[in-house]
Amino acid sequence: MMEGDVLMKQKMKHMTMLLTVVVVMLFTVPVQAENENIMVFTLEQAVQKGLENSIVLKQVENEINLSAVAEKRAKYLKKKLDDSDDKISDARALLNQKQREIDNSDLPDEVKKQLSEQLNKEREQLSKGMSRLESALEEAGATLSDKLSMSELGSLGVGSTGDLMTTMANVAYEINEASYDMYKNQIALLIQKSYYDVLKAQKILEVKQKAMERGKKQYKFAKASYEEGMKAKDDMLLAKTYYKGTQIEYQKALGEYNNALIQLKKNMNISLDSKIVLSDVMTDKVQEPNLEEGLQSGLQKRLEIKKSLGEVLVYNLNLEVSKKKYPENTFQYKEAALLKEKAILNYEAVRLDVENSIYQSYETLKSAGEMLKISKEMVAQAQESLEIAEYKYQEGFGVENSLLKKLDLESSAGTIVEVLAAEENLAAIATVK
């Protein structure tokens, strides 16, 4: 019996040494890095590259340029309308003055008649100019009423039409210009999210790789024990099934990691075939949020706020313009007043939505900070467990712990399987960050 125990211990010692050699070989296989055409990005570099390549930002820039042209055109048309109105007024005054001079002169009646006929021809030309101006104002009024969602504006007069044209063009330009920063921030946030998605997928892939390595070692132990007659065949088959499951999970995680990389490349607008490496690690710092600053900034700079305020400005001017032409009991005046009220109500609704979203973002950021603190403590504890497992393995201590009980690996205490289990646990907790 004692000889059998000695023989068994020798076999186990031999098997342990063999597995140790295998493990060393597995962990020391050189990995050849492909250095050709590999782009390395920090988070800041990835965002910068994505912003430089963004088609959306180029489209927004195009819209800004178009609205700038429209603004200049509106100012030009207003000046042209003002100049035309001034010239018509000056010409009418000059014709009236000439007519008075003719009427008060001592010229013969026949000469007066000829001069008056000449003035009438000039009045006809002036009337044609006035008709063209009125047609232009009618057309501008129809266009403005369509843009303002009014049933009718008609000819508002030169000054009112010009004021509405330039105000609307100015508001459109300011909104488009403000939208650039909004889209820029959205794209930057999208790239940041996809960047961290890749890092997270990479961490998960590491977890699955650790589990696969542990499953492989468990299967080898079970197989060796079965061949030596120390374990039943079903134990070996169960270990093999578990190992196959870890391989499947690893392949699934690998696919998700590759998909996350593709999404990042898409958001950065770089070739999907390009090879990239991310040099950053998960951040362990969270910015302390300031609610008052967030509210103040949001209520001033948010695009929704600027747009709704622009509508209030335009419809307020529209009502002032309508007052000059339409009495309070007309449909046109009532419609203009209701449109102004609608714009004000819309601004109030937008303001409430913006405040609500800022409050929600504030609470989310605070919660993220608390979660990060807790996860840092968990990582530290898992790191300590790994160090203990490595020490036990090196010293040959076979004392089970709660982690092994949770994984149903009490018999693996003090072996390389415990070390791999601790590494897997550390990687899994780190992934939570």
CSV table of C-alpha atoms in Angstrom, one decimal:
chain,number,residue,atom,x,y,z
A,1,MET,CA,0.0,0.0,0.0
A,2,MET,CA,2.8,2.4,0.8
A,3,GLU,CA,4.6,1.4,-2.4
A,4,GLY,CA,1.4,2.3,-4.3
A,5,ASP,CA,1.2,5.7,-2.6
A,6,VAL,CA,4.8,6.4,-3.5
A,7,LEU,CA,4.2,5.3,-7.1
A,8,MET,CA,1.1,7.5,-7.3
A,9,LYS,CA,3.0,10.5,-5.9
A,10,GLN,CA,5.8,9.9,-8.5
A,11,LYS,CA,3.3,9.8,-11.3
A,12,MET,CA,1.6,13.0,-10.1
A,13,LYS,CA,4.9,14.7,-9.8
A,14,HIS,CA,5.9,13.6,-13.3
A,15,MET,CA,2.6,14.8,-14.7
A,16,THR,CA,2.9,18.1,-12.9
A,17,MET,CA,6.3,18.7,-14.3
A,18,LEU,CA,5.1,17.8,-17.8
A,19,LEU,CA,2.2,20.2,-17.6
A,20,THR,CA,4.5,22.9,-16.3
A,21,VAL,CA,6.7,22.5,-19.3
A,22,VAL,CA,3.7,22.7,-21.6
A,23,VAL,CA,2.5,25.9,-19.9
A,24,VAL,CA,5.9,27.5,-20.2
A,25,MET,CA,6.0,26.7,-23.8
A,26,LEU,CA,2.5,28.1,-24.4
A,27,PHE,CA,3.3,31.4,-22.6
A,28,THR,CA,6.7,31.8,-24.3
A,29,VAL,CA,5.7,31.3,-28.0
A,30,PRO,CA,7.0,34.4,-29.8
A,31,VAL,CA,4.4,36.4,-31.5
A,32,GLN,CA,5.5,38.1,-34.7
A,33,ALA,CA,4.0,41.6,-35.0
A,34,GLU,CA,3.1,42.9,-38.4
A,35,ASN,CA,4.8,46.3,-38.5
A,36,GLU,CA,3.9,47.2,-42.1
A,37,ASN,CA,1.0,49.7,-42.6
A,38,ILE,CA,-0.2,49.5,-39.0
A,39,MET,CA,-1.7,52.8,-37.7
A,40,VAL,CA,-1.5,53.4,-34.0
A,41,PHE,CA,-4.1,55.7,-32.5
A,42,THR,CA,-4.6,57.3,-29.1
A,43,LEU,CA,-8.1,58.4,-28.3
A,44,GLU,CA,-7.4,62.0,-29.2
A,45,GLN,CA,-5.7,61.0,-32.5
A,46,ALA,CA,-8.7,58.7,-33.4
A,47,VAL,CA,-11.1,61.6,-32.8
A,48,GLN,CA,-9.0,64.1,-34.8
A,49,LYS,CA,-8.6,61.7,-37.7
A,50,GLY,CA,-12.4,61.0,-37.7
A,51,LEU,CA,-13.2,64.7,-37.7
A,52,GLU,CA,-10.8,65.4,-40.5
A,53,ASN,CA,-12.4,62.6,-42.6
A,54,SER,CA,-16.0,63.3,-41.7
A,55,ILE,CA,-18.3,63.7,-44.7
A,56,VAL,CA,-21.1,65.0,-42.4
A,57,LEU,CA,-18.9,67.9,-41.3
A,58,LYS,CA,-18.1,68.7,-44.9
A,59,GLN,CA,-21.8,68.7,-45.7
A,60,VAL,CA,-22.4,71.1,-42.7
A,61,GLU,CA,-19.6,73.3,-43.9
A,62,ASN,CA,-21.3,73.4,-47.3
A,63,GLU,CA,-24.6,74.3,-45.7
A,64,ILE,CA,-22.9,77.1,-43.8
A,65,ASN,CA,-21.4,78.4,-47.0
A,66,LEU,CA,-24.7,78.3,-48.8
A,67,SER,CA,-26.5,80.1,-45.9
A,68,ALA,CA,-23.7,82.7,-46.0
A,69,VAL,CA,-24.3,83.3,-49.7
A,70,ALA,CA,-28.1,83.5,-49.0
A,71,GLU,CA,-27.4,86.1,-46.2
A,72,LYS,CA,-25.3,88.2,-48.6
A,73,ARG,CA,-27.9,87.9,-51.3
A,74,ALA,CA,-30.6,89.0,-48.9
A,75,LYS,CA,-28.6,92.0,-47.9
A,76,TYR,CA,-27.9,92.8,-51.6
A,77,LEU,CA,-31.6,92.4,-52.5
A,78,LYS,CA,-32.6,94.6,-49.6
A,79,LYS,CA,-30.1,97.3,-50.7
A,80,LYS,CA,-31.4,97.0,-54.3
A,81,LEU,CA,-35.0,97.3,-53.2
A,82,ASP,CA,-34.1,100.3,-51.0
A,83,ASP,CA,-32.2,101.9,-53.8
A,84,SER,CA,-35.0,101.2,-56.3
A,85,ASP,CA,-37.6,102.7,-54.0
A,86,ASP,CA,-35.4,105.8,-53.3
A,87,LYS,CA,-34.9,106.3,-57.1
A,88,ILE,CA,-38.6,106.0,-57.8
A,89,SER,CA,-39.4,108.4,-55.1
A,90,ASP,CA,-36.7,110.9,-56.3
A,91,ALA,CA,-37.9,110.5,-59.9
A,92,ARG,CA,-41.6,111.1,-58.9
A,93,ALA,CA,-40.6,114.2,-56.9
A,94,LEU,CA,-38.5,115.5,-59.9
A,95,LEU,CA,-41.4,114.9,-62.4
A,96,ASN,CA,-43.8,116.7,-60.1
A,97,GLN,CA,-41.3,119.6,-59.7
A,98,LYS,CA,-40.9,119.9,-63.5
A,99,GLN,CA,-44.7,119.8,-64.0
A,100,ARG,CA,-45.0,122.7,-61.5
A,101,GLU,CA,-42.3,124.6,-63.3
A,102,ILE,CA,-44.0,124.1,-66.6
A,103,ASP,CA,-47.4,125.1,-65.3
A,104,ASN,CA,-46.0,128.3,-63.7
A,105,SER,CA,-43.8,129.3,-66.7
A,106,ASP,CA,-44.6,131.9,-69.3
A,107,LEU,CA,-44.0,129.5,-72.1
A,108,PRO,CA,-46.5,129.3,-74.9
A,109,ASP,CA,-49.3,126.8,-74.4
A,110,GLU,CA,-48.1,124.7,-77.3
A,111,VAL,CA,-44.7,124.3,-75.8
A,112,LYS,CA,-46.2,123.6,-72.4
A,113,LYS,CA,-48.3,120.9,-74.0
A,114,GLN,CA,-45.2,119.3,-75.6
A,115,LEU,CA,-43.2,119.4,-72.4
A,116,SER,CA,-46.2,117.9,-70.5
A,117,GLU,CA,-46.4,115.1,-73.0
A,118,GLN,CA,-42.7,114.3,-72.5
A,119,LEU,CA,-43.2,114.3,-68.8
A,120,ASN,CA,-46.1,111.8,-69.2
A,121,LYS,CA,-43.9,109.5,-71.2
A,122,GLU,CA,-41.4,109.6,-68.3
A,123,ARG,CA,-44.3,109.0,-65.9
A,124,GLU,CA,-45.2,105.9,-67.9
A,125,GLN,CA,-41.6,104.6,-67.6
A,126,LEU,CA,-41.7,105.4,-63.9
A,127,SER,CA,-45.0,103.5,-63.6
A,128,LYS,CA,-43.4,100.5,-65.3
A,129,GLY,CA,-40.6,100.6,-62.8
A,130,MET,CA,-43.1,100.9,-59.9
A,131,SER,CA,-45.0,97.9,-61.3
A,132,ARG,CA,-41.8,95.8,-61.5
A,133,LEU,CA,-41.0,96.8,-57.9
A,134,GLU,CA,-44.5,95.9,-56.7
A,135,SER,CA,-44.3,92.5,-58.5
A,136,ALA,CA,-41.0,91.8,-56.9
A,137,LEU,CA,-42.4,92.7,-53.5
A,138,GLU,CA,-45.5,90.5,-54.1
A,139,GLU,CA,-43.2,87.6,-55.1
A,140,ALA,CA,-41.0,88.1,-52.1
A,141,GLY,CA,-44.1,88.3,-49.8
A,142,ALA,CA,-45.4,85.0,-51.2
A,143,THR,CA,-42.0,83.4,-50.6
A,144,LEU,CA,-41.8,84.8,-47.1
A,145,SER,CA,-45.3,83.7,-46.3
A,146,ASP,CA,-44.5,80.2,-47.4
A,147,LYS,CA,-41.3,80.1,-45.3
A,148,LEU,CA,-43.2,81.6,-42.3
A,149,SER,CA,-46.1,79.1,-42.7
A,150,MET,CA,-48.5,82.0,-43.2
A,151,SER,CA,-51.4,81.9,-45.6
A,152,GLU,CA,-50.6,85.3,-47.1
A,153,LEU,CA,-48.3,88.3,-46.7
A,154,GLY,CA,-48.6,90.0,-50.0
A,155,SER,CA,-46.7,93.2,-50.6
A,156,LEU,CA,-45.4,94.5,-47.2
A,157,GLY,CA,-43.6,97.4,-48.5
A,158,VAL,CA,-39.9,97.8,-49.3
A,159,GLY,CA,-38.6,98.3,-45.7
A,160,SER,CA,-40.7,95.5,-44.2
A,161,THR,CA,-39.9,93.0,-46.9
A,162,GLY,CA,-36.2,93.8,-46.7
A,163,ASP,CA,-36.1,93.5,-42.9
A,164,LEU,CA,-37.9,90.1,-43.0
A,165,MET,CA,-35.6,88.8,-45.7
A,166,THR,CA,-32.4,89.8,-44.0
A,167,THR,CA,-33.5,88.7,-40.5
A,168,MET,CA,-34.5,85.2,-41.7
A,169,ALA,CA,-31.3,84.9,-43.7
A,170,ASN,CA,-29.3,86.0,-40.6
A,171,VAL,CA,-31.1,83.5,-38.3
A,172,ALA,CA,-30.6,80.7,-40.9
A,173,TYR,CA,-26.9,81.4,-41.1
A,174,GLU,CA,-26.4,81.5,-37.3
A,175,ILE,CA,-28.3,78.2,-36.8
A,176,ASN,CA,-26.2,76.5,-39.5
A,177,GLU,CA,-23.0,77.9,-38.0
A,178,ALA,CA,-24.0,76.7,-34.6
A,179,SER,CA,-24.9,73.2,-36.0
A,180,TYR,CA,-21.2,72.7,-36.9
A,181,ASP,CA,-20.1,72.5,-33.3
A,182,MET,CA,-23.1,70.2,-32.5
A,183,TYR,CA,-22.3,67.8,-35.3
A,184,LYS,CA,-18.6,68.0,-34.4
A,185,ASN,CA,-19.3,67.0,-30.8
A,186,GLN,CA,-21.7,64.2,-31.9
A,187,ILE,CA,-19.1,62.7,-34.2
A,188,ALA,CA,-16.4,63.0,-31.6
A,189,LEU,CA,-18.6,61.3,-29.0
A,190,LEU,CA,-19.5,58.6,-31.5
A,191,ILE,CA,-15.8,57.9,-32.2
A,192,GLN,CA,-15.0,57.9,-28.5
A,193,LYS,CA,-17.8,55.4,-27.8
A,194,SER,CA,-16.7,53.1,-30.6
A,195,TYR,CA,-13.0,53.5,-29.5
A,196,TYR,CA,-14.0,52.3,-26.0
A,197,ASP,CA,-16.2,49.6,-27.5
A,198,VAL,CA,-13.1,48.2,-29.1
A,199,LEU,CA,-11.2,48.3,-25.9
A,200,LYS,CA,-14.0,46.6,-24.0
A,201,ALA,CA,-14.3,43.9,-26.7
A,202,GLN,CA,-10.6,43.4,-26.5
A,203,LYS,CA,-10.9,43.0,-22.7
A,204,ILE,CA,-13.7,40.5,-23.1
A,205,LEU,CA,-11.7,38.6,-25.7
A,206,GLU,CA,-8.9,38.4,-23.1
A,207,VAL,CA,-11.3,37.0,-20.6
A,208,LYS,CA,-12.6,34.4,-23.0
A,209,GLN,CA,-9.0,33.5,-23.9
A,210,LYS,CA,-8.1,33.0,-20.2
A,211,ALA,CA,-11.2,30.8,-19.8
A,212,MET,CA,-10.2,28.8,-22.8
A,213,GLU,CA,-6.7,28.4,-21.4
A,214,ARG,CA,-8.1,27.3,-18.1
A,215,GLY,CA,-10.5,24.9,-19.8
A,216,LYS,CA,-7.6,23.4,-21.7
A,217,LYS,CA,-5.6,22.8,-18.6
A,218,GLN,CA,-8.6,21.3,-16.7
A,219,TYR,CA,-9.2,19.0,-19.6
A,220,LYS,CA,-5.6,17.9,-19.7
A,221,PHE,CA,-5.6,17.3,-16.0
A,222,ALA,CA,-8.9,15.3,-16.2
A,223,LYS,CA,-7.6,13.3,-19.2
A,224,ALA,CA,-4.3,12.5,-17.5
A,225,SER,CA,-6.1,11.5,-14.3
A,226,TYR,CA,-8.5,9.3,-16.3
A,227,GLU,CA,-5.6,7.6,-18.1
A,228,GLU,CA,-3.9,7.0,-14.8
A,229,GLY,CA,-7.1,5.5,-13.4
A,230,MET,CA,-7.7,8.3,-10.8
A,231,LYS,CA,-10.9,9.8,-12.4
A,232,ALA,CA,-13.9,8.4,-14.1
A,233,LYS,CA,-14.4,8.8,-17.9
A,234,ASP,CA,-17.4,11.1,-17.5
A,235,ASP,CA,-15.2,13.6,-15.5
A,236,MET,CA,-12.8,13.7,-18.5
A,237,LEU,CA,-15.8,14.0,-21.0
A,238,LEU,CA,-17.3,16.9,-18.9
A,239,ALA,CA,-13.9,18.7,-18.9
A,240,LYS,CA,-13.7,18.2,-22.6
A,241,THR,CA,-17.2,19.6,-23.2
A,242,TYR,CA,-16.4,22.6,-21.0
A,243,TYR,CA,-13.2,23.2,-23.0
A,244,LYS,CA,-15.1,23.1,-26.3
A,245,GLY,CA,-17.6,25.6,-24.9
A,246,THR,CA,-14.8,28.0,-24.0
A,247,GLN,CA,-13.5,27.7,-27.6
A,248,ILE,CA,-16.9,28.6,-28.9
A,249,GLU,CA,-17.2,31.6,-26.5
A,250,TYR,CA,-13.7,32.7,-27.6
A,251,GLN,CA,-14.6,32.7,-31.3
A,252,LYS,CA,-17.8,34.6,-30.6
A,253,ALA,CA,-15.8,37.2,-28.6
A,254,LEU,CA,-13.3,37.4,-31.4
A,255,GLY,CA,-16.1,38.1,-33.9
A,256,GLU,CA,-17.5,40.9,-31.7
A,257,TYR,CA,-14.1,42.4,-31.3
A,258,ASN,CA,-13.5,42.4,-35.1
A,259,ASN,CA,-17.0,44.0,-35.6
A,260,ALA,CA,-16.2,46.7,-33.0
A,261,LEU,CA,-13.0,47.5,-34.9
A,262,ILE,CA,-14.9,47.7,-38.2
A,263,GLN,CA,-17.4,50.1,-36.6
A,264,LEU,CA,-14.6,52.3,-35.3
A,265,LYS,CA,-13.0,52.4,-38.7
A,266,LYS,CA,-16.4,53.4,-40.2
A,267,ASN,CA,-16.9,56.2,-37.7
A,268,MET,CA,-13.4,57.4,-38.4
A,269,ASN,CA,-14.0,57.1,-42.2
A,270,ILE,CA,-10.8,55.2,-42.8
A,271,SER,CA,-10.4,52.1,-45.0
A,272,LEU,CA,-12.0,49.0,-43.4
A,273,ASP,CA,-9.0,47.0,-44.6
A,274,SER,CA,-6.6,49.2,-42.6
A,275,LYS,CA,-4.8,47.7,-39.6
A,276,ILE,CA,-5.0,49.8,-36.5
A,277,VAL,CA,-3.9,49.5,-32.9
A,278,LEU,CA,-5.3,51.4,-30.0
A,279,SER,CA,-2.7,52.6,-27.6
A,280,ASP,CA,-5.0,53.9,-24.8
A,281,VAL,CA,-6.3,51.9,-21.8
A,282,MET,CA,-9.6,52.3,-20.1
A,283,THR,CA,-9.8,55.6,-18.2
A,284,ASP,CA,-9.9,55.5,-14.4
A,285,LYS,CA,-10.8,59.2,-14.0
A,286,VAL,CA,-14.3,60.7,-14.2
A,287,GLN,CA,-14.8,64.5,-14.5
A,288,GLU,CA,-16.6,66.0,-11.6
A,289,PRO,CA,-19.8,67.4,-13.1
A,290,ASN,CA,-20.9,71.0,-12.4
A,291,LEU,CA,-24.7,71.2,-12.8
A,292,GLU,CA,-25.0,75.0,-12.8
A,293,GLU,CA,-22.3,75.4,-15.5
A,294,GLY,CA,-24.0,72.7,-17.6
A,295,LEU,CA,-27.3,74.4,-17.4
A,296,GLN,CA,-25.9,77.8,-18.2
A,297,SER,CA,-23.9,76.5,-21.2
A,298,GLY,CA,-26.8,74.2,-22.5
A,299,LEU,CA,-29.4,77.0,-22.4
A,300,GLN,CA,-27.1,79.3,-24.4
A,301,LYS,CA,-25.3,77.0,-26.8
A,302,ARG,CA,-27.6,74.1,-27.5
A,303,LEU,CA,-28.7,74.1,-31.2
A,304,GLU,CA,-32.4,73.5,-30.2
A,305,ILE,CA,-32.3,76.6,-28.1
A,306,LYS,CA,-30.7,78.7,-30.8
A,307,LYS,CA,-33.2,77.5,-33.4
A,308,SER,CA,-36.3,78.1,-31.2
A,309,LEU,CA,-35.0,81.6,-30.2
A,310,GLY,CA,-34.4,82.3,-33.9
A,311,GLU,CA,-38.1,81.4,-34.6
A,312,VAL,CA,-39.2,83.7,-31.8
A,313,LEU,CA,-37.1,86.6,-33.3
A,314,VAL,CA,-38.5,86.0,-36.8
A,315,TYR,CA,-42.1,85.7,-35.9
A,316,ASN,CA,-41.9,88.7,-33.5
A,317,LEU,CA,-40.6,90.8,-36.5
A,318,ASN,CA,-43.3,89.3,-38.7
A,319,LEU,CA,-46.0,90.4,-36.3
A,320,GLU,CA,-44.5,93.9,-36.1
A,321,VAL,CA,-44.4,94.0,-39.9
A,322,SER,CA,-48.0,92.8,-40.2
A,323,LYS,CA,-49.2,95.5,-37.8
A,324,LYS,CA,-48.1,98.1,-40.4
A,325,LYS,CA,-50.3,96.6,-43.1
A,326,TYR,CA,-53.2,94.7,-41.5
A,327,PRO,CA,-55.7,95.8,-38.8
A,328,GLU,CA,-56.1,93.7,-35.7
A,329,ASN,CA,-59.4,92.3,-36.8
A,330,THR,CA,-58.0,90.8,-40.0
A,331,PHE,CA,-57.1,87.1,-40.5
A,332,GLN,CA,-53.5,88.1,-41.5
A,333,TYR,CA,-52.9,89.9,-38.2
A,334,LYS,CA,-54.5,87.2,-36.1
A,335,GLU,CA,-52.4,84.5,-37.9
A,336,ALA,CA,-49.2,86.5,-37.3
A,337,ALA,CA,-50.0,86.9,-33.6
A,338,LEU,CA,-50.8,83.2,-33.2
A,339,LEU,CA,-47.5,82.2,-35.0
A,340,LYS,CA,-45.6,84.4,-32.6
A,341,GLU,CA,-47.3,82.7,-29.6
A,342,LYS,CA,-46.6,79.3,-31.1
A,343,ALA,CA,-42.9,80.2,-31.4
A,344,ILE,CA,-42.8,81.3,-27.8
A,345,LEU,CA,-44.5,78.1,-26.6
A,346,ASN,CA,-42.1,76.0,-28.7
A,347,TYR,CA,-39.1,77.8,-27.1
A,348,GLU,CA,-40.5,77.1,-23.6
A,349,ALA,CA,-41.0,73.4,-24.5
A,350,VAL,CA,-37.5,73.1,-25.9
A,351,ARG,CA,-36.0,74.8,-22.9
A,352,LEU,CA,-37.7,72.3,-20.6
A,353,ASP,CA,-36.4,69.4,-22.7
A,354,VAL,CA,-32.8,70.8,-22.7
A,355,GLU,CA,-32.9,71.3,-18.9
A,356,ASN,CA,-34.3,67.7,-18.4
A,357,SER,CA,-31.5,66.2,-20.6
A,358,ILE,CA,-28.8,68.1,-18.7
A,359,TYR,CA,-30.1,66.9,-15.4
A,360,GLN,CA,-30.2,63.3,-16.6
A,361,SER,CA,-26.6,63.6,-18.0
A,362,TYR,CA,-25.5,65.0,-14.6
A,363,GLU,CA,-27.0,62.1,-12.7
A,364,THR,CA,-25.5,59.6,-15.2
A,365,LEU,CA,-22.1,61.1,-14.9
A,366,LYS,CA,-22.3,61.1,-11.1
A,367,SER,CA,-23.4,57.4,-11.1
A,368,ALA,CA,-20.5,56.5,-13.5
A,369,GLY,CA,-18.0,58.1,-11.1
A,370,GLU,CA,-19.3,56.0,-8.1
A,371,MET,CA,-19.3,52.8,-10.2
A,372,LEU,CA,-15.7,53.5,-11.3
A,373,LYS,CA,-14.6,53.9,-7.7
A,374,ILE,CA,-16.2,50.5,-6.8
A,375,SER,CA,-14.8,48.8,-9.8
A,376,LYS,CA,-11.3,50.1,-9.0
A,377,GLU,CA,-11.6,48.4,-5.5
A,378,MET,CA,-12.8,45.2,-7.1
A,379,VAL,CA,-9.9,45.2,-9.5
A,380,ALA,CA,-7.4,45.7,-6.7
A,381,GLN,CA,-8.9,42.8,-4.7
A,382,ALA,CA,-8.9,40.6,-7.8
A,383,GLN,CA,-5.2,41.5,-8.4
A,384,GLU,CA,-4.4,40.5,-4.8
A,385,SER,CA,-6.2,37.2,-5.3
A,386,LEU,CA,-4.1,36.6,-8.4
A,387,GLU,CA,-0.9,37.3,-6.6
A,388,ILE,CA,-1.9,34.9,-3.8
A,389,ALA,CA,-2.7,32.2,-6.4
A,390,GLU,CA,0.6,32.6,-8.0
A,391,TYR,CA,2.4,32.4,-4.7
A,392,LYS,CA,0.5,29.3,-3.7
A,393,TYR,CA,1.3,27.7,-7.1
A,394,GLN,CA,5.0,28.5,-6.8
A,395,GLU,CA,5.1,27.2,-3.2
A,396,GLY,CA,2.9,24.2,-3.8
A,397,PHE,CA,0.2,25.1,-1.3
A,398,GLY,CA,-3.1,23.3,-2.0
A,399,VAL,CA,-5.6,25.4,0.1
A,400,GLU,CA,-9.0,26.0,-1.6
A,401,ASN,CA,-10.6,29.5,-1.6
A,402,SER,CA,-14.0,31.0,-2.5
A,403,LEU,CA,-13.1,31.7,-6.1
A,404,LEU,CA,-12.3,28.0,-6.6
A,405,LYS,CA,-15.6,27.0,-4.9
A,406,LYS,CA,-17.5,29.4,-7.2
A,407,LEU,CA,-15.9,27.8,-10.2
A,408,ASP,CA,-16.2,24.2,-8.8
A,409,LEU,CA,-12.4,23.9,-8.9
A,410,GLU,CA,-11.6,23.1,-5.3
A,411,SER,CA,-9.4,20.2,-6.4
A,412,SER,CA,-7.2,22.6,-8.5
A,413,ALA,CA,-6.0,24.6,-5.5
A,414,GLY,CA,-2.3,25.3,-5.7
A,415,THR,CA,-2.1,24.3,-9.4
A,416,ILE,CA,-1.7,26.4,-12.6
A,417,VAL,CA,-5.5,26.1,-13.0
A,418,GLU,CA,-6.0,28.2,-9.9
A,419,VAL,CA,-3.6,30.8,-11.4
A,420,LEU,CA,-5.5,30.8,-14.7
A,421,ALA,CA,-8.8,31.1,-12.8
A,422,ALA,CA,-7.5,34.1,-10.9
A,423,GLU,CA,-6.2,35.7,-14.1
A,424,GLU,CA,-9.6,35.1,-15.7
A,425,ASN,CA,-11.4,36.6,-12.7
A,426,LEU,CA,-9.1,39.7,-12.8
A,427,ALA,CA,-9.7,40.2,-16.5
A,428,ALA,CA,-13.5,39.8,-16.1
A,429,ILE,CA,-13.6,42.4,-13.3
A,430,ALA,CA,-11.4,44.8,-15.3
A,431,THR,CA,-13.8,44.5,-18.2
A,432,VAL,CA,-16.6,46.0,-16.1
A,433,LYS,CA,-14.7,49.4,-16.2
